[in-house]
Structure formats: structure tokens, C-alpha cells
Amino acid sequence: MIRLALYVSYYLLNLLTEVDGVAVIGTLPLALVCCWNVARIRSKYFTVSDMFWFLMYIFFAIGPLQALRNGYFDHGGPADGYPILNSEILIACAIPLIFSLFITLLGYLPKSQVREERRFNVSVRYAPLLAAAMMVFFAAFIVTSGGFTNAFAPRYLKAYEETSFLSVVCFGGQVVIAAIYTTIGFGKPLARRHRVVYYPILAIVLGLLLLTANPINSARYFLVAAWMPIGFIVLRGRVGAMQVYSFLSFALLILMPLLSISTREGTFSLANIDFSHLDDSMFKIPFLDVFDMMVYEVNYVSRSGFYWGGKTFGVLFFFVPRAIWAGKETLLAIDMGQELVGMRLAGTDNLSLFFGGEFYADGGLAGVALGSAAVVLWLYRFAIPRAITVNGINMSALILMAALPILLRGPIGANLPLTVSEYVILALITAVLGRKAKPVGAAVRARLMDFQTWRQARTQRLRRT
């Protein structure tokens, strides 16, 4: 109930400010869906469901309330001042609402409750091998990023034409190896004789990850993907929901705006940071432009026409290079970003787009319904019921939890490769180095049988004497 009270109170708090009436009409249904789902979460710990519904709530229920004023966006986003229609706002609100309704309603199907857990133990004796693999991925990341200078430059100064697609795979390898190595010491108790070797290597592994994912030159969401799993593992994978919600509030209001500047322009730019947004409202979230781009997309598609599957297939086959598929559609977010840059409304074409927008571009709201149904059925059939646990830590859940901010923010075609790479590398490492652990029920039954056997033998000895 504390979760529900938090969601309801923050929505009502935003209604007390000067809000656009159309934004209230468009966001209220999604806010109710989010409240319904968070009220169903019974765990006292922060879960993947918490992360998903929190992001949907912030992006598409709170974001429009804080950004829209009299038919315009007015919060410093990429579409500020661009004329939009009320119908475009309501259609943009309907896109995440349709996806949320599918994931809510199909969650009641019996098969969606079935779970299949693959449990692995990775021994400390593989510590040197994991450290060596970490160094290989780090070196490969530097090479595929265009050398040390380009890899460690602030994002505005990077020469992206020198960066290979494989740099994302190398980064994902570092994230997974660092997380698996951390589970060796924090997932289960570590013998004292092993700590002398484990902790120095841990410092090397995390040090290399810090060089790759740091607040100076890494995208904010890559920082989340890299360090959120590490933090949860250090805390044994169980962190109180209210503690995480408190940290997320701090991150959205203070930390993320700081990182938005430092990762693009370097730490020297922090001296000129402007906190004037706090004068308007201390509860207003800065740099929240996901909904802006959804509305602008509705306007953009009304002028360009539907793509009838082209954008969605381009995302699904992101791994096919354009040298092979010359006619593959470009990312819709990049197309819109280039137009906004041309109108001098945005400073970069690297803008966000919720993946439901790809479905809308291919077939309107009917395309959103079909695409959402397909995605949700796939999630409930293949992704959510399956878990990969390493040394007692649910690694697949942590990877998904850390990936959700960038997957929902989008564009998914540019960010899906990192998540896919992480899952593939996780499967490979556990298959090669992992030793299958007994399910909890089987382990308990085995110990019980050992105890019963011992008690029977003891009873027989007593009878002989």
C-alpha cells in the first residue's frame, strides 16, 4: 500500500500545479493502470515490476503533466514551441496505454505464471579466468571505440564514425563479467583463504569497468546498465522498495541532470549548471522528453505516412548491416531528430522514442495493438517465466531491471543490441563455467533424506547395544 500511496500522492501533487486539461485526460487512464499494478506487488523488495511500472508512470503519466502548457511543450525539451494538436496529444497518450493494458490483462493468463529457473554456481577458482576475459573485453572495447582518446572523450567530442558496432558487445561483456565475478564473493559466503585472491582481482575488474562506464564520458543509461546490477549484488540482490524509490527520486531530480551535462561536455561544465528549474517546482523532473517525442512522432507520421512494417522490421533485424540490406529503414527517432535539428529546436538527433512508437509508425493504433500483443505474449512465454541465477543471484532479472530505462526511453533499435549481447554472454559464461545447482526444493529434500538415513542408522546401532 505504501507504493500505491506514493504513486497517487505524486500524481495529485502535480495536479495542484498549472497543468494542461488535455494532459490530465490523456494521462489519467495510464496512471490508474500503473497504480493497479503496483498495488499487486507483494514483495517488500524492489523488483523488475517496480522498475517497469515506475518508468511507465514517470515517462507517460507524470511527464505530460509537467511538460504541456496550453497546447505547447514548455520545459526545455527538443520539441518546445512546436505547435501540436489536442488529438495528437491524446493519440500519443494512447500508445503506452495500449501496451500497458496488454501487459496487465495477459498477465492473468495461467501460462504467464509458470517459472523455469536455471541455477548455476560459478566457483572462485575461475577468478583469474574471469579477470583475463575482462581484460580482453576491455582491450577490445578500446580498439572498437577508435582508440583511448576517442573511447574516453566526452560524448559531444567523440568521433562516432570511428566507433564500431562491436564496441557495444564488448561493453556488454564487461558488464556481465563484472557482475558474475561480484556474485562469487557476495552471492554466497566466501572462505577466508579465498578472500586474499578474490578481493584484489575484484578491484581490478571493477576498476576496468569504471574506466569504461564513468560519469565523464558514458551515457547515463549505460551507467545504469553497468552499475545497478553491481549495487544489487553487493546488497545480496534484495533491496527494500522504499529505499530504491527514494534513490530513484533523487536520481531523477538531481543526479541524472548532472550526469546529462558531465557525460556530454566533461566535468568542467558542471560549474555552469543551472538549477533554476528547482525554483519553479522542486518536484519537477528536468530533461524528461520521452513523451515530447511521442507527440512529435504522431505529427511526423501524419506528414510522412505509415511505413507498414518497415520500421519494426528494421528494429528486429538490427544485426543485419546495411551493406547487406541496403533498403533497411532508418531509425525513426533519428529521422525526427534530424528534422528537429534542421529547425534548430534540438541540438542533436540522438533523441528518445518509446518502442510503441515504432508500431504506430507502421500501422497507427491498430499497429500498436498488434505489436504490443506480440511483444507481451513473447515476454510472458519466453522471457519472464525463465530466470538465470548465478551464485544465488537472479542475474537475468538484474540485467533486465537495469536495461528497462533505456529500452523504454528508446530508441530501441539503438539500445537493444546491448541488452541482447548481455543475455547471450551470460548464457555462454554460465554454460562454460557454471555448475548447475540443485533447485531449492531438491536440496532440502536431499538434506532431509540424509538426516533420515542417519537417524535410522543410529537407531539400529542403539538396538544392537
Short mmCIF file of C-alpha atoms in Angstrom, two decimals:
data_model
loop_
_atom_site.label_atom_id
_atom_site.label_comp_id
_atom_site.label_asym_id
_atom_site.label_seq_id
_atom_site.Cartn_x
_atom_site.Cartn_y
_atom_site.Cartn_z
CA MET A 1 0.00 0.00 0.00
CA ILE A 2 2.96 2.32 0.51
CA ARG A 3 3.78 2.02 -3.19
CA LEU A 4 0.22 2.92 -4.14
CA ALA A 5 0.20 5.91 -1.78
CA LEU A 6 3.43 7.16 -3.35
CA TYR A 7 2.04 6.97 -6.90
CA VAL A 8 -1.31 8.53 -6.05
CA SER A 9 0.15 11.36 -3.96
CA TYR A 10 2.73 12.38 -6.59
CA TYR A 11 0.11 12.44 -9.33
CA LEU A 12 -2.21 14.55 -7.18
CA LEU A 13 0.68 16.84 -6.27
CA ASN A 14 1.26 17.53 -9.98
CA LEU A 15 -2.44 18.27 -10.45
CA LEU A 16 -2.10 21.12 -7.96
CA THR A 17 0.27 22.91 -10.32
CA GLU A 18 -0.71 24.66 -13.55
CA VAL A 19 -1.48 21.63 -15.73
CA ASP A 20 -2.98 21.29 -19.21
CA GLY A 21 -6.51 19.85 -19.16
CA VAL A 22 -5.84 17.61 -22.16
CA ALA A 23 -2.78 16.20 -20.40
CA VAL A 24 -4.93 15.21 -17.42
CA ILE A 25 -7.49 13.47 -19.66
CA GLY A 26 -4.76 11.65 -21.57
CA THR A 27 -2.63 10.55 -18.59
CA LEU A 28 -5.25 9.60 -16.00
CA PRO A 29 -6.07 6.15 -17.51
CA LEU A 30 -2.39 5.16 -17.60
CA ALA A 31 -1.86 6.47 -14.08
CA LEU A 32 -4.71 4.23 -12.90
CA VAL A 33 -3.23 1.21 -14.69
CA CYS A 34 0.14 1.86 -13.04
CA CYS A 35 -1.48 2.21 -9.62
CA TRP A 36 -3.40 -1.04 -10.12
CA ASN A 37 -0.24 -2.94 -10.97
CA VAL A 38 1.97 -1.56 -8.20
CA ALA A 39 -0.79 -2.36 -5.70
CA ARG A 40 -0.50 -6.02 -6.78
CA ILE A 41 3.22 -6.21 -5.94
CA ARG A 42 3.54 -8.10 -2.65
CA SER A 43 7.30 -8.20 -2.23
CA LYS A 44 8.85 -5.78 0.25
CA TYR A 45 11.91 -5.70 -2.01
CA PHE A 46 12.35 -3.73 -5.23
CA THR A 47 11.51 -5.91 -8.25
CA VAL A 48 11.56 -5.76 -12.04
CA SER A 49 7.83 -4.97 -11.92
CA ASP A 50 8.60 -1.97 -9.71
CA MET A 51 11.08 -0.65 -12.23
CA PHE A 52 8.78 -1.18 -15.23
CA TRP A 53 5.71 0.50 -13.76
CA PHE A 54 7.72 3.30 -12.20
CA LEU A 55 9.22 4.17 -15.59
CA MET A 56 5.87 3.97 -17.40
CA TYR A 57 4.37 6.19 -14.69
CA ILE A 58 7.16 8.80 -14.86
CA PHE A 59 7.53 8.83 -18.65
CA PHE A 60 3.88 8.83 -19.68
CA ALA A 61 1.75 9.88 -16.68
CA ILE A 62 3.90 12.50 -14.93
CA GLY A 63 5.94 13.70 -17.92
CA PRO A 64 2.98 15.12 -19.89
CA LEU A 65 1.59 16.88 -16.80
CA GLN A 66 4.87 18.69 -16.25
CA ALA A 67 5.69 19.47 -19.87
CA LEU A 68 2.46 20.59 -21.56
CA ARG A 69 1.21 24.15 -21.30
CA ASN A 70 -1.67 25.45 -23.46
CA GLY A 71 -1.04 23.11 -26.38
CA TYR A 72 2.75 23.51 -26.37
CA PHE A 73 5.70 21.83 -24.72
CA ASP A 74 7.34 24.24 -22.32
CA HIS A 75 10.12 22.62 -20.31
CA GLY A 76 13.30 22.95 -22.37
CA GLY A 77 12.77 19.77 -24.43
CA PRO A 78 13.56 19.14 -28.12
CA ALA A 79 10.02 19.95 -29.30
CA ASP A 80 9.48 23.11 -27.23
CA GLY A 81 7.36 25.66 -29.05
CA TYR A 82 6.37 23.32 -31.87
CA PRO A 83 2.59 23.62 -32.48
CA ILE A 84 0.70 20.42 -31.64
CA LEU A 85 -2.96 19.43 -31.70
CA ASN A 86 -5.00 18.04 -28.82
CA SER A 87 -5.76 14.99 -30.95
CA GLU A 88 -2.02 14.35 -31.34
CA ILE A 89 -1.56 14.53 -27.56
CA LEU A 90 -4.38 12.04 -26.93
CA ILE A 91 -3.08 9.61 -29.59
CA ALA A 92 0.39 9.80 -28.04
CA CYS A 93 -1.15 9.02 -24.62
CA ALA A 94 -2.99 6.04 -26.10
CA ILE A 95 0.21 4.34 -27.36
CA PRO A 96 1.77 3.48 -23.95
CA LEU A 97 -1.72 2.91 -22.51
CA ILE A 98 -2.44 0.14 -25.05
CA PHE A 99 0.86 -1.58 -24.27
CA SER A 100 0.21 -1.30 -20.52
CA LEU A 101 -3.27 -2.79 -20.85
CA PHE A 102 -1.91 -5.77 -22.79
CA ILE A 103 0.84 -6.48 -20.27
CA THR A 104 -1.70 -6.16 -17.44
CA LEU A 105 -4.51 -8.27 -18.89
CA LEU A 106 -2.35 -11.01 -20.43
CA GLY A 107 -0.53 -11.30 -17.11
CA TYR A 108 -3.60 -13.07 -15.75
CA LEU A 109 -3.22 -15.97 -18.19
CA PRO A 110 -2.29 -19.22 -16.39
CA LYS A 111 0.81 -19.90 -18.52
CA SER A 112 2.25 -16.49 -17.65
CA GLN A 113 2.64 -17.64 -14.03
CA VAL A 114 4.84 -20.66 -14.85
CA ARG A 115 8.50 -20.21 -13.90
CA GLU A 116 11.59 -22.06 -15.08
CA GLU A 117 14.75 -21.27 -13.18
CA ARG A 118 18.24 -22.31 -14.26
CA ARG A 119 20.55 -22.14 -11.25
CA PHE A 120 24.34 -22.04 -11.61
CA ASN A 121 27.27 -21.78 -9.25
CA VAL A 122 30.48 -20.16 -10.55
CA SER A 123 33.43 -21.13 -8.37
CA VAL A 124 36.11 -18.76 -7.09
CA ARG A 125 38.70 -20.90 -8.85
CA TYR A 126 37.59 -19.27 -12.09
CA ALA A 127 38.52 -15.81 -10.75
CA PRO A 128 41.76 -15.50 -12.78
CA LEU A 129 39.97 -16.68 -15.94
CA LEU A 130 37.17 -14.13 -15.49
CA ALA A 131 39.72 -11.39 -14.85
CA ALA A 132 41.57 -12.33 -18.05
CA ALA A 133 38.30 -12.29 -20.01
CA MET A 134 37.53 -8.87 -18.53
CA MET A 135 40.88 -7.54 -19.77
CA VAL A 136 40.26 -8.97 -23.24
CA PHE A 137 36.82 -7.31 -23.47
CA PHE A 138 38.28 -4.04 -22.17
CA ALA A 139 41.05 -4.05 -24.78
CA ALA A 140 38.55 -4.95 -27.50
CA PHE A 141 36.30 -2.09 -26.35
CA ILE A 142 39.16 0.39 -26.70
CA VAL A 143 40.04 -0.88 -30.19
CA THR A 144 36.43 -0.90 -31.44
CA SER A 145 35.83 2.57 -29.96
CA GLY A 146 38.58 4.15 -32.04
CA GLY A 147 41.41 4.15 -29.51
CA PHE A 148 41.92 5.54 -26.00
CA THR A 149 41.37 9.18 -26.92
CA ASN A 150 38.03 8.59 -28.59
CA ALA A 151 36.84 6.00 -26.05
CA PHE A 152 37.38 8.31 -23.09
CA ALA A 153 36.31 11.61 -24.70
CA PRO A 154 33.09 13.35 -23.58
CA ARG A 155 30.18 12.32 -25.79
CA TYR A 156 29.98 15.65 -27.65
CA LEU A 157 33.64 15.26 -28.65
CA LYS A 158 33.54 11.61 -29.71
CA ALA A 159 34.10 10.74 -33.35
CA TYR A 160 31.27 8.22 -33.71
CA GLU A 161 32.26 7.36 -37.26
CA GLU A 162 35.38 5.72 -35.75
CA THR A 163 33.31 3.62 -33.32
CA SER A 164 32.34 0.10 -34.35
CA PHE A 165 29.06 -1.63 -33.58
CA LEU A 166 31.13 -4.27 -31.78
CA SER A 167 32.03 -1.78 -29.04
CA VAL A 168 28.53 -2.31 -27.62
CA VAL A 169 29.13 -6.08 -27.49
CA CYS A 170 32.46 -5.55 -25.74
CA PHE A 171 30.84 -3.22 -23.23
CA GLY A 172 28.11 -5.79 -22.54
CA GLY A 173 30.78 -8.43 -21.97
CA GLN A 174 32.46 -6.27 -19.35
CA VAL A 175 29.16 -5.63 -17.56
CA VAL A 176 28.27 -9.33 -17.39
CA ILE A 177 31.73 -10.50 -16.32
CA ALA A 178 31.94 -7.85 -13.60
CA ALA A 179 28.50 -8.82 -12.29
CA ILE A 180 29.22 -12.56 -12.32
CA TYR A 181 32.57 -12.03 -10.60
CA THR A 182 30.87 -9.93 -7.91
CA THR A 183 28.38 -12.75 -7.21
CA ILE A 184 31.28 -15.07 -6.32
CA GLY A 185 32.07 -13.04 -3.21
CA PHE A 186 28.68 -11.56 -2.38
CA GLY A 187 26.16 -14.12 -3.60
CA LYS A 188 27.34 -16.78 -1.16
CA PRO A 189 29.80 -16.83 1.78
CA LEU A 190 33.43 -16.91 0.66
CA ALA A 191 36.02 -18.95 2.56
CA ARG A 192 38.71 -16.86 4.26
CA ARG A 193 41.54 -18.49 2.30
CA HIS A 194 39.92 -17.39 -0.96
CA ARG A 195 39.45 -13.75 0.02
CA VAL A 196 43.15 -12.98 -0.38
CA VAL A 197 42.86 -13.72 -4.10
CA TYR A 198 39.26 -12.65 -4.67
CA TYR A 199 39.27 -9.03 -3.49
CA PRO A 200 42.39 -7.79 -5.33
CA ILE A 201 41.02 -9.25 -8.57
CA LEU A 202 37.62 -7.70 -7.78
CA ALA A 203 39.32 -4.29 -7.55
CA ILE A 204 40.90 -4.84 -10.98
CA VAL A 205 37.63 -6.00 -12.57
CA LEU A 206 35.57 -3.11 -11.19
CA GLY A 207 38.37 -0.67 -11.97
CA LEU A 208 38.30 -1.65 -15.63
CA LEU A 209 34.51 -1.33 -15.65
CA LEU A 210 34.82 2.13 -14.09
CA LEU A 211 37.18 3.20 -16.88
CA THR A 212 34.60 2.10 -19.43
CA ALA A 213 31.46 3.28 -17.63
CA ASN A 214 32.13 6.50 -15.75
CA PRO A 215 30.29 9.81 -15.21
CA ILE A 216 32.63 11.72 -17.52
CA ASN A 217 32.15 10.06 -20.90
CA SER A 218 29.47 7.35 -20.68
CA ALA A 219 25.79 7.73 -21.47
CA ARG A 220 23.62 7.91 -18.36
CA TYR A 221 21.70 4.80 -19.20
CA PHE A 222 24.91 2.86 -19.82
CA LEU A 223 25.96 3.83 -16.31
CA VAL A 224 22.70 2.38 -15.03
CA ALA A 225 23.19 -0.81 -17.07
CA ALA A 226 26.72 -1.23 -15.69
CA TRP A 227 26.41 -0.31 -12.03
CA MET A 228 22.85 -1.11 -10.96
CA PRO A 229 23.45 -4.91 -11.11
CA ILE A 230 26.69 -4.48 -9.13
CA GLY A 231 24.91 -2.49 -6.43
CA PHE A 232 22.11 -5.02 -6.09
CA ILE A 233 24.58 -7.93 -5.97
CA VAL A 234 26.61 -6.28 -3.19
CA LEU A 235 23.34 -5.99 -1.26
CA ARG A 236 22.63 -9.71 -1.90
CA GLY A 237 20.02 -8.92 -4.55
CA ARG A 238 17.45 -7.75 -2.02
CA VAL A 239 16.93 -4.04 -1.57
CA GLY A 240 13.89 -2.52 0.11
CA ALA A 241 11.41 -0.99 -2.30
CA MET A 242 11.14 2.32 -0.44
CA GLN A 243 14.92 2.73 -0.30
CA VAL A 244 15.14 2.31 -4.08
CA TYR A 245 12.19 4.63 -4.73
CA SER A 246 13.88 7.28 -2.57
CA PHE A 247 17.11 6.90 -4.53
CA LEU A 248 15.27 7.00 -7.87
CA SER A 249 13.59 10.26 -6.86
CA PHE A 250 16.98 11.76 -6.02
CA ALA A 251 18.43 10.42 -9.28
CA LEU A 252 15.66 11.90 -11.44
CA LEU A 253 15.69 15.33 -9.78
CA ILE A 254 19.41 15.82 -9.15
CA LEU A 255 21.76 13.04 -10.30
CA MET A 256 20.54 12.49 -13.87
CA PRO A 257 20.62 16.22 -14.78
CA LEU A 258 24.20 16.39 -13.50
CA LEU A 259 25.19 13.30 -15.49
CA SER A 260 23.43 14.63 -18.58
CA ILE A 261 25.90 17.52 -18.58
CA SER A 262 29.06 15.81 -17.31
CA THR A 263 28.86 12.85 -19.71
CA ARG A 264 28.39 15.12 -22.71
CA GLU A 265 30.73 18.03 -22.01
CA GLY A 266 33.01 16.80 -19.23
CA THR A 267 33.18 17.70 -15.54
CA PHE A 268 34.37 21.26 -16.24
CA SER A 269 30.87 22.13 -17.45
CA LEU A 270 29.32 21.37 -14.05
CA ALA A 271 30.49 24.78 -12.82
CA ASN A 272 27.92 26.42 -15.11
CA ILE A 273 24.99 24.14 -14.29
CA ASP A 274 21.66 25.87 -13.82
CA PHE A 275 19.31 24.70 -11.10
CA SER A 276 16.69 27.32 -11.90
CA HIS A 277 14.16 24.55 -12.58
CA LEU A 278 14.03 23.97 -8.83
CA ASP A 279 12.63 27.49 -8.39
CA ASP A 280 9.55 26.60 -10.44
CA SER A 281 8.85 23.38 -8.59
CA MET A 282 11.14 21.22 -6.54
CA PHE A 283 9.16 18.21 -7.74
CA LYS A 284 9.52 18.90 -11.47
CA ILE A 285 11.71 16.36 -13.26
CA PRO A 286 14.15 18.00 -15.72
CA PHE A 287 15.32 16.58 -19.07
CA LEU A 288 12.25 14.34 -19.41
CA ASP A 289 11.48 14.32 -23.14
CA VAL A 290 10.13 10.83 -23.87
CA PHE A 291 6.53 11.97 -24.23
CA ASP A 292 7.59 15.02 -26.26
CA MET A 293 8.95 12.76 -28.95
CA MET A 294 5.84 10.57 -28.90
CA VAL A 295 3.64 13.57 -29.66
CA TYR A 296 6.04 14.84 -32.28
CA GLU A 297 6.06 11.37 -33.86
CA VAL A 298 2.27 11.44 -34.28
CA ASN A 299 2.67 14.76 -36.07
CA TYR A 300 5.61 13.47 -38.12
CA VAL A 301 3.79 10.31 -39.26
CA SER A 302 0.73 12.36 -40.25
CA ARG A 303 3.01 14.10 -42.76
CA SER A 304 5.18 11.15 -43.84
CA GLY A 305 2.55 8.42 -43.89
CA PHE A 306 2.73 4.94 -42.37
CA TYR A 307 5.67 2.63 -43.07
CA TRP A 308 3.65 -0.62 -42.97
CA GLY A 309 6.14 -2.75 -41.05
CA GLY A 310 9.37 -1.22 -42.34
CA LYS A 311 10.39 0.45 -39.08
CA THR A 312 9.57 -2.59 -36.93
CA PHE A 313 11.46 -5.00 -39.17
CA GLY A 314 14.41 -2.62 -39.19
CA VAL A 315 14.49 -2.85 -35.39
CA LEU A 316 14.06 -6.63 -35.29
CA PHE A 317 16.93 -7.14 -37.74
CA PHE A 318 19.26 -4.58 -36.18
CA PHE A 319 22.12 -7.07 -36.52
CA VAL A 320 21.91 -7.08 -40.34
CA PRO A 321 24.34 -4.47 -41.71
CA ARG A 322 23.15 -2.02 -44.34
CA ALA A 323 25.89 -3.29 -46.64
CA ILE A 324 23.77 -6.46 -46.93
CA TRP A 325 20.32 -4.90 -46.58
CA ALA A 326 20.65 -1.55 -48.32
CA GLY A 327 16.92 -0.82 -48.11
CA LYS A 328 16.63 -1.29 -44.35
CA GLU A 329 14.63 1.52 -42.78
CA THR A 330 16.49 4.07 -40.67
CA LEU A 331 15.62 4.63 -37.02
CA LEU A 332 12.51 6.79 -36.76
CA ALA A 333 13.95 8.70 -33.78
CA ILE A 334 16.99 9.66 -35.87
CA ASP A 335 14.76 10.78 -38.76
CA MET A 336 12.74 13.02 -36.45
CA GLY A 337 15.87 14.23 -34.68
CA GLN A 338 17.41 15.37 -37.93
CA GLU A 339 14.27 17.32 -38.76
CA LEU A 340 14.26 18.99 -35.32
CA VAL A 341 17.96 19.83 -35.66
CA GLY A 342 17.21 21.36 -39.05
CA MET A 343 14.55 23.55 -37.41
CA ARG A 344 17.06 24.41 -34.63
CA LEU A 345 14.72 23.02 -31.96
CA ALA A 346 17.14 20.25 -30.92
CA GLY A 347 20.91 20.25 -30.54
CA THR A 348 21.32 16.60 -31.50
CA ASP A 349 19.47 13.95 -33.49
CA ASN A 350 20.11 11.36 -30.78
CA LEU A 351 16.63 11.59 -29.27
CA SER A 352 14.29 9.22 -27.49
CA LEU A 353 11.32 7.21 -28.76
CA PHE A 354 9.27 4.62 -26.89
CA PHE A 355 9.20 1.38 -28.92
CA GLY A 356 5.41 1.55 -29.13
CA GLY A 357 6.02 4.49 -31.43
CA GLU A 358 7.65 2.16 -33.95
CA PHE A 359 4.41 0.16 -34.05
CA TYR A 360 2.38 3.34 -34.50
CA ALA A 361 4.57 4.44 -37.40
CA ASP A 362 3.90 1.11 -39.12
CA GLY A 363 0.13 0.96 -38.72
CA GLY A 364 -1.42 3.54 -36.41
CA LEU A 365 -3.12 2.48 -33.18
CA ALA A 366 -4.02 -0.87 -34.78
CA GLY A 367 -0.29 -1.41 -35.32
CA VAL A 368 0.31 -0.53 -31.66
CA ALA A 369 -2.26 -3.13 -30.58
CA LEU A 370 -0.80 -5.87 -32.80
CA GLY A 371 2.78 -5.07 -31.89
CA SER A 372 2.03 -4.81 -28.17
CA ALA A 373 0.21 -8.13 -28.19
CA ALA A 374 3.13 -9.83 -29.93
CA VAL A 375 5.73 -8.34 -27.57
CA VAL A 376 3.76 -9.12 -24.42
CA LEU A 377 2.99 -12.71 -25.48
CA TRP A 378 6.68 -13.25 -26.24
CA LEU A 379 7.67 -11.80 -22.86
CA TYR A 380 5.23 -13.99 -20.93
CA ARG A 381 6.08 -17.09 -22.96
CA PHE A 382 9.87 -16.92 -23.22
CA ALA A 383 11.39 -14.13 -21.10
CA ILE A 384 9.55 -13.53 -17.82
CA PRO A 385 8.99 -17.21 -16.82
CA ARG A 386 12.69 -18.01 -17.26
CA ALA A 387 15.46 -16.95 -14.93
CA ILE A 388 19.23 -17.49 -14.82
CA THR A 389 20.57 -17.48 -11.27
CA VAL A 390 24.31 -17.27 -10.57
CA ASN A 391 25.54 -18.00 -7.04
CA GLY A 392 22.06 -17.35 -5.68
CA ILE A 393 21.58 -14.01 -7.53
CA ASN A 394 18.95 -13.69 -10.27
CA MET A 395 21.24 -12.28 -12.96
CA SER A 396 18.67 -12.22 -15.77
CA ALA A 397 16.33 -10.09 -13.64
CA LEU A 398 19.08 -7.63 -12.74
CA ILE A 399 20.11 -7.23 -16.39
CA LEU A 400 16.50 -6.57 -17.40
CA MET A 401 15.92 -4.18 -14.49
CA ALA A 402 19.00 -2.14 -15.42
CA ALA A 403 18.09 -2.18 -19.13
CA LEU A 404 14.47 -1.07 -18.77
CA PRO A 405 15.20 2.69 -18.52
CA ILE A 406 16.92 2.82 -21.89
CA LEU A 407 14.67 0.20 -23.56
CA LEU A 408 11.53 2.14 -22.63
CA ARG A 409 13.09 5.52 -23.35
CA GLY A 410 14.41 4.31 -26.70
CA PRO A 411 15.04 4.30 -29.48
CA ILE A 412 15.01 0.54 -29.01
CA GLY A 413 16.83 -0.14 -32.28
CA ALA A 414 19.89 1.70 -30.95
CA ASN A 415 19.78 0.21 -27.44
CA LEU A 416 18.51 -3.34 -27.87
CA PRO A 417 21.95 -4.65 -29.03
CA LEU A 418 23.48 -4.03 -25.58
CA THR A 419 20.77 -6.00 -23.75
CA VAL A 420 20.84 -8.85 -26.26
CA SER A 421 24.64 -9.00 -26.01
CA GLU A 422 24.45 -9.18 -22.21
CA TYR A 423 22.00 -12.09 -22.24
CA VAL A 424 23.99 -14.01 -24.86
CA ILE A 425 27.26 -13.56 -22.95
CA LEU A 426 25.54 -14.50 -19.68
CA ALA A 427 24.27 -17.73 -21.26
CA LEU A 428 27.71 -18.55 -22.68
CA ILE A 429 29.60 -17.94 -19.42
CA THR A 430 27.17 -19.94 -17.31
CA ALA A 431 27.23 -22.77 -19.85
CA VAL A 432 31.04 -22.93 -19.83
CA LEU A 433 31.98 -22.05 -16.25
CA GLY A 434 28.76 -22.62 -14.32
CA ARG A 435 27.97 -25.74 -12.39
CA LYS A 436 24.27 -26.48 -12.24
CA ALA A 437 22.95 -26.07 -8.71
CA LYS A 438 20.16 -28.16 -7.28
CA PRO A 439 16.79 -26.46 -7.07
CA VAL A 440 15.94 -25.30 -3.58
CA GLY A 441 13.27 -27.95 -3.13
CA ALA A 442 15.59 -30.74 -4.24
CA ALA A 443 18.36 -29.53 -1.94
CA VAL A 444 16.02 -29.51 1.04
CA ARG A 445 14.75 -32.99 0.22
CA ALA A 446 18.33 -34.28 -0.13
CA ARG A 447 19.29 -32.94 3.30
CA LEU A 448 16.12 -34.41 4.80
CA MET A 449 16.89 -37.83 3.31
CA ASP A 450 20.45 -37.67 4.69
CA PHE A 451 19.07 -36.87 8.13
CA GLN A 452 16.53 -39.70 7.97
CA THR A 453 19.26 -42.15 6.87
CA TRP A 454 21.50 -41.05 9.75
CA ARG A 455 18.65 -41.40 12.25
CA GLN A 456 17.80 -44.91 11.04
CA ALA A 457 21.46 -45.99 11.27
CA ARG A 458 21.69 -44.51 14.77
CA THR A 459 18.52 -46.35 15.85
CA GLN A 460 19.92 -49.66 14.57
CA ARG A 461 23.19 -49.15 16.47
CA LEU A 462 21.31 -48.42 19.68
CA ARG A 463 19.25 -51.59 19.24
CA ARG A 464 22.41 -53.71 18.86
CA THR A 465 23.81 -52.34 22.09
#
